[in-house]
Coordinates of C-alpha atoms in Angstrom, one line a residue:
Chain A
X1 CA 13.3 5.3 5.0
X2 CA 13.2 6.4 0.8
X3 CA 12.4 9.8 2.4
X4 CA 8.8 11.0 0.9
X5 CA 7.3 14.0 2.4
X6 CA 3.7 15.0 1.4
X7 CA 2.1 18.3 2.2
X8 CA -0.2 19.9 3.0
X9 CA -0.1 17.0 5.6
X10 CA -3.9 17.6 6.7
X11 CA -6.2 20.0 4.8
X12 CA -10.1 20.7 4.6
X13 CA -11.8 21.5 2.1
X14 CA -14.9 22.2 0.9
X15 CA -16.8 20.6 -2.3
X16 CA -16.6 22.1 -5.1
X17 CA -13.1 23.8 -5.1
X18 CA -9.7 22.9 -6.3
X19 CA -6.9 20.7 -4.5
X20 CA -3.2 19.5 -5.0
X21 CA -1.3 17.5 -2.7
X22 CA 2.6 17.1 -3.3
X23 CA 4.1 14.6 -3.0
X24 CA 8.5 14.5 -2.7
X25 CA 11.3 11.9 -2.8
X26 CA 15.0 11.9 -2.3
X27 CA 16.0 8.6 -3.3
X28 CA 15.4 8.9 -7.0
X29 CA 13.8 6.4 -7.9
X30 CA 11.9 6.1 -10.6
X31 CA 8.2 4.8 -10.4
X32 CA 5.9 6.9 -8.1
X33 CA 2.0 6.0 -6.8
X34 CA -0.6 8.2 -4.7
X35 CA -3.0 5.7 -2.9
X36 CA -6.4 6.6 -1.7
X37 CA -6.8 5.1 1.9
X38 CA -10.3 4.3 3.0
X39 CA -12.0 1.5 5.5
X40 CA -13.6 -1.7 3.7
X41 CA -11.1 -1.0 0.9
X42 CA -7.8 -0.8 1.4
X43 CA -5.1 0.9 -0.4
X44 CA -6.2 1.5 -3.3
X45 CA -4.4 2.8 -6.6
X46 CA -4.9 6.4 -8.5
X47 CA -2.3 7.0 -10.4
X48 CA 0.8 6.2 -10.9
X49 CA 4.4 7.5 -12.7
X50 CA 6.9 4.9 -14.2
X51 CA 9.0 7.9 -15.3
X52 CA 9.3 12.5 -15.9
X53 CA 5.9 13.3 -17.7
X54 CA 4.8 9.4 -17.8
X55 CA 2.2 8.8 -16.1
X56 CA -0.7 6.1 -16.1
X57 CA -4.4 5.7 -14.7
X58 CA -5.1 3.5 -11.4
X59 CA -8.3 1.3 -10.3
X60 CA -9.8 4.4 -9.0
X61 CA -8.3 7.8 -11.1
X62 CA -12.3 9.6 -12.0
X63 CA -11.9 12.8 -10.7
X64 CA -8.3 13.2 -10.0
X65 CA -4.7 14.3 -12.1
X66 CA -1.7 14.0 -11.7
X67 CA 1.9 16.2 -13.4
X68 CA 5.2 15.1 -13.0
X69 CA 7.8 17.6 -14.4
X70 CA 10.7 16.6 -12.4
X71 CA 12.3 13.2 -10.6
X72 CA 11.6 14.3 -7.1
X73 CA 8.2 15.5 -7.4
X74 CA 4.3 14.2 -8.2
X75 CA 1.3 16.0 -7.5
X76 CA -2.2 15.3 -7.3
X77 CA -4.8 17.2 -7.6
X78 CA -8.8 17.6 -7.3
X79 CA -9.9 19.7 -9.8
X80 CA -12.9 19.8 -8.3
X81 CA -13.1 18.2 -4.6
X82 CA -16.5 16.8 -3.6
X83 CA -17.3 14.4 -0.2
X84 CA -16.4 10.8 -1.5
X85 CA -12.7 11.9 -2.0
X86 CA -12.7 12.7 2.2
X87 CA -9.6 9.7 2.7
X88 CA -5.7 9.9 3.9
X89 CA -3.7 9.7 0.6
X90 CA -0.9 8.1 0.6
X91 CA 2.2 8.9 -1.9
X92 CA 4.8 6.1 -2.4
X93 CA 7.9 5.2 -4.9
X94 CA 9.7 2.4 -6.0
X95 CA 13.5 1.7 -7.9
X96 CA 11.5 -1.3 -10.1
X97 CA 13.8 -4.0 -9.1
X98 CA 13.0 -4.8 -5.6
X99 CA 9.1 -5.8 -6.3
X100 CA 8.7 -3.1 -2.6
X101 CA 7.4 0.3 -2.6
X102 CA 8.1 3.2 -0.1
X103 CA 4.9 5.4 1.4
X104 CA 5.3 8.4 2.8
X105 CA 3.3 9.5 6.1
X106 CA 0.0 10.3 4.3
X107 CA -2.6 13.2 3.8
X108 CA -5.8 13.8 5.5
X109 CA -8.2 15.5 3.7
X110 CA -11.8 16.4 4.2
X111 CA -13.8 17.6 1.5
X112 CA -17.2 19.7 3.4
Chain B
X1 CA -13.2 -6.9 -8.4
X2 CA -11.5 -6.6 -5.5
X3 CA -8.2 -8.3 -6.3
X4 CA -6.7 -8.8 -3.2
X5 CA -9.1 -9.7 -0.3
X6 CA -8.4 -10.3 3.1
X7 CA -12.2 -11.3 4.9
X8 CA -11.0 -10.5 7.8
X9 CA -11.2 -6.9 9.3
X10 CA -9.3 -7.9 12.4
X11 CA -8.1 -10.2 14.6
X12 CA -7.0 -10.1 18.1
X13 CA -4.4 -12.6 20.1
X14 CA -2.8 -12.9 23.3
X15 CA 1.0 -11.7 23.7
X16 CA 2.9 -14.7 23.1
X17 CA 1.3 -17.0 20.8
X18 CA 1.3 -17.0 17.1
X19 CA -0.8 -14.7 14.8
X20 CA -2.0 -15.6 11.7
X21 CA -2.8 -13.6 9.5
X22 CA -5.0 -14.2 5.6
X23 CA -5.1 -13.2 2.3
X24 CA -6.3 -14.2 -0.9
X25 CA -6.2 -13.5 -4.8
X26 CA -8.0 -14.2 -8.0
X27 CA -5.3 -12.7 -10.6
X28 CA -2.8 -16.0 -11.8
X29 CA -0.5 -13.5 -13.5
X30 CA 0.3 -12.3 -9.5
X31 CA 4.0 -13.2 -9.4
X32 CA 5.0 -11.4 -5.8
X33 CA 3.5 -10.7 -2.7
X34 CA 3.9 -8.6 0.4
X35 CA 2.8 -7.5 3.6
X36 CA 3.1 -4.1 5.1
X37 CA 2.2 -3.7 8.8
X38 CA 0.8 0.7 9.3
X39 CA 0.3 2.2 12.6
X40 CA -1.7 4.4 13.0
X41 CA -1.0 8.5 11.7
X42 CA 2.0 7.4 9.7
X43 CA 2.2 5.2 5.9
X44 CA 2.3 1.3 5.8
X45 CA 5.8 -0.2 5.9
X46 CA 6.9 -3.2 4.3
X47 CA 7.0 -5.8 6.5
X48 CA 7.9 -9.1 4.0
X49 CA 7.3 -10.2 0.9
X50 CA 7.5 -14.0 -1.4
X51 CA 8.0 -15.1 -4.6
X52 CA 5.9 -17.2 -6.5
X53 CA 8.5 -19.5 -7.3
X54 CA 8.4 -20.0 -3.1
X55 CA 5.9 -21.6 -0.8
X56 CA 7.4 -19.6 2.4
X57 CA 9.7 -16.8 3.3
X58 CA 11.0 -16.1 6.9
X59 CA 12.6 -13.5 8.4
X60 CA 13.1 -13.4 12.7
X61 CA 9.4 -14.0 14.2
X62 CA 7.7 -13.4 10.3
X63 CA 7.1 -16.1 7.8
X64 CA 5.5 -15.9 5.1
X65 CA 3.3 -18.8 3.4
X66 CA 1.9 -19.0 -0.2
X67 CA 0.1 -21.7 -1.8
X68 CA -0.6 -20.7 -5.3
X69 CA -2.9 -23.6 -6.7
X70 CA -5.3 -21.7 -3.7
X71 CA -4.3 -18.5 -4.5
X72 CA -4.0 -18.3 -0.5
X73 CA -0.9 -16.3 1.1
X74 CA -0.4 -16.4 4.9
X75 CA 1.9 -13.8 7.2
X76 CA 2.5 -15.6 10.8
X77 CA 4.0 -14.0 13.6
X78 CA 5.7 -15.9 16.4
X79 CA 5.6 -15.5 19.2
X80 CA 3.5 -12.0 19.0
X81 CA 3.9 -9.2 21.0
X82 CA 1.8 -6.2 21.4
X83 CA 3.5 -3.7 19.7
X84 CA 3.3 -6.3 16.7
X85 CA -0.9 -4.3 17.1
X86 CA -1.1 -2.7 13.5
X87 CA -3.1 -2.7 10.6
X88 CA -1.4 -5.3 8.2
X89 CA -1.9 -4.9 4.1
X90 CA -1.3 -7.4 2.3
X91 CA 0.1 -6.6 -1.6
X92 CA 0.5 -8.0 -5.5
X93 CA 2.0 -7.6 -7.9
X94 CA 2.5 -8.9 -11.6
X95 CA 5.9 -8.2 -11.8
X96 CA 6.9 -10.5 -14.5
X97 CA 4.0 -9.1 -17.0
X98 CA 4.3 -5.7 -16.1
X99 CA 6.6 -3.7 -15.1
X100 CA 4.8 -0.5 -13.5
X101 CA 6.2 -1.5 -10.1
X102 CA 1.9 -0.9 -8.6
X103 CA 1.1 -3.3 -6.2
X104 CA -2.8 -4.2 -4.9
X105 CA -4.0 -3.3 -1.7
X106 CA -6.1 -6.3 0.1
X107 CA -8.4 -4.0 2.5
X108 CA -6.5 -4.9 6.0
X109 CA -6.6 -6.3 9.2
X110 CA -6.0 -5.1 12.5
X111 CA -4.7 -7.0 14.8
X112 CA -4.7 -6.6 18.4
X113 CA -2.0 -8.5 20.5
X114 CA -3.1 -8.3 24.5
X115 CA -0.8 -7.9 26.3

């Protein structure tokens, strides 16, 4: 258990509003990731970070931005939420050595 | 283009029998493969992994087989138990060519083990 906390766990919002999801880790892992899970698509990588202030895009980055100002926190922002962003979002961390990622419990976002 | 594919959305087996979950990949740069298990309302948890230098890795009831020439891997669960009922995700990474640690996941297979 990598000590990953996601907040909020559930959120309902309206189209066009900004949303920020937070991921907090206590394991001092260098790498952090945001995935979304959708039926038929599995887990798809949105953005990831390989250090403080170092981030890069994943497979489905359009409409999302991230920031990492501290090792322990990785924020995912939807500047203007759309219904297609209704999903379950998972944060993950990794130490870059074992190849294994540790996941948080997920944040369910509904955009009406 | 899906680089990691799990073509069976669901699988149902009887308790005590073998469960075989399959996964195919297209990217020849992948050299490390993992299986994750996910229960409803929880995050995925690591189950077992295999490096491309091996063709088999075993951990208790779970065995992963890798066929590099076919770009195919499978997860065997023997014997299957009702508590194994979950969604199983196959994942791959290109560890030797990338230091990002990111994993590419398949679509998942829902396993139901009937008592």
